[in-house]
Short mmCIF file of C-alpha atoms and ligand atoms in Angstrom, two decimals:
data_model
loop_
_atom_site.label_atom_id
_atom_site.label_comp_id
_atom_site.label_asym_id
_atom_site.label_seq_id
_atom_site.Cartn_x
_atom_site.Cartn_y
_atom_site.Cartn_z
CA UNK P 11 6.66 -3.64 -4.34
CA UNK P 12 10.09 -4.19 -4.19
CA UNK P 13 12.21 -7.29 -3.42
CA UNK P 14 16.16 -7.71 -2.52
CA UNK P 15 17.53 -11.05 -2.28
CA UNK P 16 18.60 -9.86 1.22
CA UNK P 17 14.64 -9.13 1.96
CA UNK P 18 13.17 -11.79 4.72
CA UNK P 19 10.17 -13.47 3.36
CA UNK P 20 7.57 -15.70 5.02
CA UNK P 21 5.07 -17.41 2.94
CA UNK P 22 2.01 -18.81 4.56
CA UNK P 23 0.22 -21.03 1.96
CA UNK P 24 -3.67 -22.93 2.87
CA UNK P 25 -5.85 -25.69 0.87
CA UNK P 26 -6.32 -22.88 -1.88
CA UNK P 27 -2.76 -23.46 -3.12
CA UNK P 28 -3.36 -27.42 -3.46
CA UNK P 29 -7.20 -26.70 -4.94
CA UNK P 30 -5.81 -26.85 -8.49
CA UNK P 31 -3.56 -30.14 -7.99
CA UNK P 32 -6.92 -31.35 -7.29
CA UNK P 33 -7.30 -31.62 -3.24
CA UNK P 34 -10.45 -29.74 -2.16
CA UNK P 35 -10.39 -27.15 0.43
CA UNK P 36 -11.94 -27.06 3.59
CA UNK P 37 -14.21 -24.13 4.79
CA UNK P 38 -14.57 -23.37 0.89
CA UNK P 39 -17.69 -25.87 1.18
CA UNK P 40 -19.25 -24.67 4.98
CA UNK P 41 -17.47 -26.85 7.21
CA UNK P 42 -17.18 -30.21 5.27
CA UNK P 43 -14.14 -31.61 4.01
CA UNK P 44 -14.80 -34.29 1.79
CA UNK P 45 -18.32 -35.15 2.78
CA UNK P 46 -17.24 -35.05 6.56
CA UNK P 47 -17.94 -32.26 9.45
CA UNK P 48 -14.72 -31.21 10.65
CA UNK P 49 -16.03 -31.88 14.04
CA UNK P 50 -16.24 -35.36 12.74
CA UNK P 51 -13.02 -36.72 11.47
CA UNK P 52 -10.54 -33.61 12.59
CA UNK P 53 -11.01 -33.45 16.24
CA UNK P 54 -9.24 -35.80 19.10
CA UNK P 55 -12.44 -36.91 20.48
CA UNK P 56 -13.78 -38.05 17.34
CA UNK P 57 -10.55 -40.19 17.31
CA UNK P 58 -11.51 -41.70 20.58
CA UNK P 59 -14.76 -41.65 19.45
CA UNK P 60 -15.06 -43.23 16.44
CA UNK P 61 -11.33 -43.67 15.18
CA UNK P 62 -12.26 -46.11 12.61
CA UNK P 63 -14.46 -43.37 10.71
CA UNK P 64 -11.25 -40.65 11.27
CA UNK P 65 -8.93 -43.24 9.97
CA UNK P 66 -10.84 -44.42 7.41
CA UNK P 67 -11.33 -40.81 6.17
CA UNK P 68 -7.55 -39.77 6.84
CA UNK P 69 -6.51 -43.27 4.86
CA UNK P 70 -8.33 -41.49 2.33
CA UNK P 71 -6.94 -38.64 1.97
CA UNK P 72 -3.64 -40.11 2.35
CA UNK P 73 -3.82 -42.55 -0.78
CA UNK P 74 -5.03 -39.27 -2.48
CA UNK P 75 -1.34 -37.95 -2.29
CA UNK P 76 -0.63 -40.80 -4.85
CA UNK P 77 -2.63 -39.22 -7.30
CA UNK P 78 -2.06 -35.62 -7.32
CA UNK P 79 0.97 -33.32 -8.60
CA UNK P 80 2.13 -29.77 -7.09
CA UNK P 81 1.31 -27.28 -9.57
CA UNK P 82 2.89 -23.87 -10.87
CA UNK P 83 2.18 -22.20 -7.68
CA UNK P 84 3.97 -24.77 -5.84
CA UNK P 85 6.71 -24.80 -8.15
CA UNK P 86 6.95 -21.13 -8.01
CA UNK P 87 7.80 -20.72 -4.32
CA UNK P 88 11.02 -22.98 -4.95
CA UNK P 89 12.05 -20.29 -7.00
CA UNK P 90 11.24 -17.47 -4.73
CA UNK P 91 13.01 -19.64 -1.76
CA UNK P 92 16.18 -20.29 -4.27
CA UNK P 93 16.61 -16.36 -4.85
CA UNK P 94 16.38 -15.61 -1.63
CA UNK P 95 18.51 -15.73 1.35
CA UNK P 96 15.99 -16.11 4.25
CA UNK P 97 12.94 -17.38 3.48
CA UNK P 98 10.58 -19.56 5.53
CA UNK P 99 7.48 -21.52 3.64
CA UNK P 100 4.78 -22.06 7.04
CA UNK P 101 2.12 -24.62 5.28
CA UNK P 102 -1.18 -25.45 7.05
CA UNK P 103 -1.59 -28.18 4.34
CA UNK P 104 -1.07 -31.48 5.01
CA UNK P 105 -0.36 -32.37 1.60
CA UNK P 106 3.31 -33.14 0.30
CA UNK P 107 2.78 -30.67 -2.36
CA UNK P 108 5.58 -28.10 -1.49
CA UNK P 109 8.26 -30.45 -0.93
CA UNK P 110 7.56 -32.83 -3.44
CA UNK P 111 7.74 -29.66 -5.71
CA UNK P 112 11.30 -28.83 -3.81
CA UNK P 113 10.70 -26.74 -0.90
CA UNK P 114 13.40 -26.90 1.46
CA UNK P 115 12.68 -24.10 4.28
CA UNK P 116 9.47 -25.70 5.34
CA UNK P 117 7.33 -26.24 8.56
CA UNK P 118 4.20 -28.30 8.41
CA UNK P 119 2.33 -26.20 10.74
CA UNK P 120 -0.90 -28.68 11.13
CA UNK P 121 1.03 -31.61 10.48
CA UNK P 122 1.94 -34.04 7.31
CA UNK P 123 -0.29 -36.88 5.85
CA UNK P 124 2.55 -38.52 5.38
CA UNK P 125 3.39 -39.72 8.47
CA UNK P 126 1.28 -41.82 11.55
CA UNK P 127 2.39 -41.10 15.12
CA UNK P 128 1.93 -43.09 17.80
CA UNK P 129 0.49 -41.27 21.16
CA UNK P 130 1.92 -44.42 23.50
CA UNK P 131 5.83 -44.11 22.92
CA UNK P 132 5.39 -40.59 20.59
CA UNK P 133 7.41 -42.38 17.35
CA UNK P 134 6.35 -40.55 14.02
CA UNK P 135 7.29 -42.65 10.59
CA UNK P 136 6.86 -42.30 7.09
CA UNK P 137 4.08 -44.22 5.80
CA UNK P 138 3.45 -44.20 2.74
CA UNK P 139 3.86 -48.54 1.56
CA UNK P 140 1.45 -50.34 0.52
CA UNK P 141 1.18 -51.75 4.32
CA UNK P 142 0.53 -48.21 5.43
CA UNK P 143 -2.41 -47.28 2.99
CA UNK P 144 -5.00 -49.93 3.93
CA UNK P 145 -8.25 -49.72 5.90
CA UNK P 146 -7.06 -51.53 8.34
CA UNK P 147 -4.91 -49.61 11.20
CA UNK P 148 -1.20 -49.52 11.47
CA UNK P 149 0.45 -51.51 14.76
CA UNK P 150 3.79 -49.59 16.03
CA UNK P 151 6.73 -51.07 15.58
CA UNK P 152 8.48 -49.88 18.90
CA UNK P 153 6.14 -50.48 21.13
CA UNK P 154 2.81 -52.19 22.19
CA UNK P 155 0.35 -49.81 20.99
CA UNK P 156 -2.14 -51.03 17.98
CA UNK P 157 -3.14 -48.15 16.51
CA UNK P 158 -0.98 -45.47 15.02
CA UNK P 159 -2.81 -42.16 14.60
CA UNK P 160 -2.51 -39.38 11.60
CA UNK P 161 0.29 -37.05 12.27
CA UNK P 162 -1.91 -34.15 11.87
CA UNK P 163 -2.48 -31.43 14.35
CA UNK P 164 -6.22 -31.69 15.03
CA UNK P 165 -8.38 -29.04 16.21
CA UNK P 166 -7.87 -27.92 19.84
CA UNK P 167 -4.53 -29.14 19.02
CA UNK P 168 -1.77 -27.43 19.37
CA UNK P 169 0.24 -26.60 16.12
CA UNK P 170 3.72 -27.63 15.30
CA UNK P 171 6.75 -25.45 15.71
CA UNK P 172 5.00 -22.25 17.00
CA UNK P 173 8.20 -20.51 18.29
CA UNK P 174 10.17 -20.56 15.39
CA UNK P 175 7.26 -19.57 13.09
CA UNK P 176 6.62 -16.34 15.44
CA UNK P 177 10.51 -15.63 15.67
CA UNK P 178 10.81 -16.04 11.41
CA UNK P 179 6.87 -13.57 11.54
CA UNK P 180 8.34 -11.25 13.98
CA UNK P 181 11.09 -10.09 12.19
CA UNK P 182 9.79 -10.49 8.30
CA UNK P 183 10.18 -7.77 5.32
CA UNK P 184 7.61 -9.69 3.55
CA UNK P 185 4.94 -11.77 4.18
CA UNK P 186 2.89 -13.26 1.49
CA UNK P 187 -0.24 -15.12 2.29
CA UNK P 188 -1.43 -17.68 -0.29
CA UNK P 189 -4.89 -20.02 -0.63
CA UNK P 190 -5.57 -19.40 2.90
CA UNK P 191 -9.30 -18.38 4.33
CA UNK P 192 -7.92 -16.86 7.38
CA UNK P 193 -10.34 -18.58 9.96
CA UNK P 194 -8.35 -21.26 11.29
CA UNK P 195 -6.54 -19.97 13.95
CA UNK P 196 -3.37 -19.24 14.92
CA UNK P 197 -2.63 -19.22 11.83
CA UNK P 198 -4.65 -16.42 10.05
CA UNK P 199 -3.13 -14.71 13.43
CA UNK P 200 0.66 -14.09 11.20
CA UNK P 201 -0.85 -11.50 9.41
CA UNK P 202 -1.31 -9.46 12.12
CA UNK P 203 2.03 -10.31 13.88
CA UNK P 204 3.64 -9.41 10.44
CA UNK P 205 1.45 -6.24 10.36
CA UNK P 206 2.61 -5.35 13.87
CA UNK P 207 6.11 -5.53 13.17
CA UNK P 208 6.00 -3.35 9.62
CA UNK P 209 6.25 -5.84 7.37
CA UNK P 210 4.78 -5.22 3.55
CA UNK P 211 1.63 -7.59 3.37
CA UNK P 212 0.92 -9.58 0.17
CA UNK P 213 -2.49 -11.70 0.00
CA UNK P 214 -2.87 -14.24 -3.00
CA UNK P 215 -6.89 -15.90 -3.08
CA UNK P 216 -9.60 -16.68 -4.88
CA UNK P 217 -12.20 -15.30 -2.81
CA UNK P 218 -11.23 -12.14 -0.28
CA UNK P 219 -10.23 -13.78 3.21
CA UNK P 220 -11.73 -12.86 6.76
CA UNK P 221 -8.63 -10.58 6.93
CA UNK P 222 -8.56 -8.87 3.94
CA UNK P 223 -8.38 -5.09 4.65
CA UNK P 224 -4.93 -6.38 6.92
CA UNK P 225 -3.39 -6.59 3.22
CA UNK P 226 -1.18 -3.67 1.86
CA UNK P 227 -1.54 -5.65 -1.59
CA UNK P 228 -4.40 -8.29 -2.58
CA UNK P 229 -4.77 -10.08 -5.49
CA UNK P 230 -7.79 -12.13 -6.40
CA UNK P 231 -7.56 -15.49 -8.88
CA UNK P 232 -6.27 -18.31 -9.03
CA UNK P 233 -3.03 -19.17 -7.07
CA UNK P 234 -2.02 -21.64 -10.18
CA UNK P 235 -2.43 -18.23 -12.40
CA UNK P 236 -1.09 -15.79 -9.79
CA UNK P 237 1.56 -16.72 -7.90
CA UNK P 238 3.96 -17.72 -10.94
CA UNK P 239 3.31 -14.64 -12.75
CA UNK P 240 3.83 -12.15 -9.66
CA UNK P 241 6.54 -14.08 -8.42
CA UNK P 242 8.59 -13.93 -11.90
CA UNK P 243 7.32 -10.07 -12.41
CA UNK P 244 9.36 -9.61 -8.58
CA UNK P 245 12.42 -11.70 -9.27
CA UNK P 246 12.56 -9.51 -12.52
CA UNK P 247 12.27 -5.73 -11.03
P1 LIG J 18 -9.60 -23.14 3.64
O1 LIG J 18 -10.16 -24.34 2.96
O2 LIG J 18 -10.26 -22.62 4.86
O3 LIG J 18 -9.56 -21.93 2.60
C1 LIG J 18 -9.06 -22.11 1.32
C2 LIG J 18 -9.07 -20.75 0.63
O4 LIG J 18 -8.46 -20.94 -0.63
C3 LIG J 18 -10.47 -20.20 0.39
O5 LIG J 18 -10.52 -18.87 0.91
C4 LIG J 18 -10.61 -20.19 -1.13
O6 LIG J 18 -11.22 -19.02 -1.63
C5 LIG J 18 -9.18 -20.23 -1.60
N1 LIG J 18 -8.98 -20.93 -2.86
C6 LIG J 18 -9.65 -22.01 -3.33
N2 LIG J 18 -9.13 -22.38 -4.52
C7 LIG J 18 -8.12 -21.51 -4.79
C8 LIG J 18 -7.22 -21.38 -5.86
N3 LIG J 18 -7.22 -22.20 -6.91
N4 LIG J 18 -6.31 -20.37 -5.81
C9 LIG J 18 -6.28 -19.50 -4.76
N5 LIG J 18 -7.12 -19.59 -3.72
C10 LIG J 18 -8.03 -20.58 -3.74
O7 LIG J 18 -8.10 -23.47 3.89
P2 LIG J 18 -7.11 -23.06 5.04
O8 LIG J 18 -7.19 -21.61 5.27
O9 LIG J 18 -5.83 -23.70 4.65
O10 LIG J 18 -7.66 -23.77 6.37
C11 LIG J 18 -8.21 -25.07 6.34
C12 LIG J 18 -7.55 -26.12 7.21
O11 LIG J 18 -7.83 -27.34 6.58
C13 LIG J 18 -6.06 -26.07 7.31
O12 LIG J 18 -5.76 -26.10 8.64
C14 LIG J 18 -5.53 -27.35 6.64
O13 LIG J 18 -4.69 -28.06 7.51
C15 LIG J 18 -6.72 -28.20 6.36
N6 LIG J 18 -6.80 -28.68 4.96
C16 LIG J 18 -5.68 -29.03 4.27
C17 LIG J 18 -5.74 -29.44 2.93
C18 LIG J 18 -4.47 -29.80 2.22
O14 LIG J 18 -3.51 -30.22 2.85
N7 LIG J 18 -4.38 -29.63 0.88
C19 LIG J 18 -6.98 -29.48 2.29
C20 LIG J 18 -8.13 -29.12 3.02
C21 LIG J 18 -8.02 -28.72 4.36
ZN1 LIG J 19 4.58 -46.88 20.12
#
């Protein structure tokens, strides 16, 4: 496998890349994130529902971001993005792993812990103060509305950004697919679009995804262990 700094890469990276900064996957255990059913805390009507439970649980995981570091994978890609001229990192984390590691060409595909939203007057803000990381819920500032909501693309949702992540798959040399389980959907879908249009495959995960055989190349480990060494072995060639 060959790379020029003229090749166009897209990297799609999943909970697998964060496992080792310490955030724990999703499907990994069956369906339950953190002691929760998806269905439970990751779905609109359990917001309507129940939204204290879902933003109890998403206050959760947002005071987790506090705690936790990107790690080599993570830093990795920045060098990968910084040798290359077009590049695009598509994340279905929510974490702020990759750009607190440096990422620059990045779309939050499912969204960014980060942030609330509110679904009166649609105003997203960082939140991450003291104020924001409570139990109790966040008011708006712009308009009447009492209750912002995680900006996180729930599922049913529709993802962020769709068009320019099929424009950047459609017309991709490379793409690389890293941490990912390829069940959530559309985005296990890039592989094929990136299949469909010739581009050279690359899978990176510790257990073989649902899409596996799609892969011209897959490697199986750790993406902590992986990704840094293949990456500097291809900057290298
Ligand atoms: P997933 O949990 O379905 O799959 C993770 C994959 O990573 C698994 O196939 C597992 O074998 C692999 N993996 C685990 N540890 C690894 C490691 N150290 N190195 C390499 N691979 C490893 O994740 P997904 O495909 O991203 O889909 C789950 C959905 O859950 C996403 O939509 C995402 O938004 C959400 N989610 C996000 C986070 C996060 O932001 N860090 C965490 C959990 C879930
Ligand atoms: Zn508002």
């Amino acid at each position: 496998m060959m790379f020029q700094s003229n090749s166009r890469v897209v990297v799609l990276t999943g909970a697998g890349i964060s496992a080792e900064s310490g955030i724990r996957t999703f499907r990994a255990n069956d369906g339950v994130w953190e002691n929760h059913r998806i269905e439970d805390v990751a779905t609109p009507f359990a917001w309507e529902r129940d939204p204290k439970l879902v933003w109890e649980f998403y206050q959760g995981r947002r005071r987790q971001l506090l705690d936790v570091v990107p790690n080599s994978a993570h830093d990795a890609l920045v060098l990968l993005e910084n040798y290359l001229d077009e590049f695009l990192l598509i994340t279905q984390n929510v974490d702020d792993l990759h750009s607190r590691a440096g990422s620059k060409k990045l779309i939050h595909i499912h969204g960014e812990l980060r942030k609330l939203r509110c679904e009166t007057c649609g105003q997203v803000i960082e939140a991450m103060n003291d104020e924001h990381l409570q139990n109790q819920y966040v008011e708006c500032t712009q308009c009447t509305d009492k209750k912002l909501r995680p900006h996180i693309v729930w599922f049913h949702e529709m993802p962020f950004q769709m068009n320019e992540i099929y424009d950047a798959v459609g017309k991709c040399d490379v793409f690389i697919a890293i941490g990912t389980s390829g069940h959530v959907y559309p985005a296990a879908g890039l592989l094929s679009v990136a299949k469909d249009v010739g581009a050279y495959c690359i899978g990176i995960n510790l257990d073989p995804p649902e899409n596996v055989s799609l892969f011209d190349e897959f490697h199986q480990g750790l993406a902590g262990e992986l990704v840094p060494a293949l990456i500097s072995k291809w900057l290298n060639e």
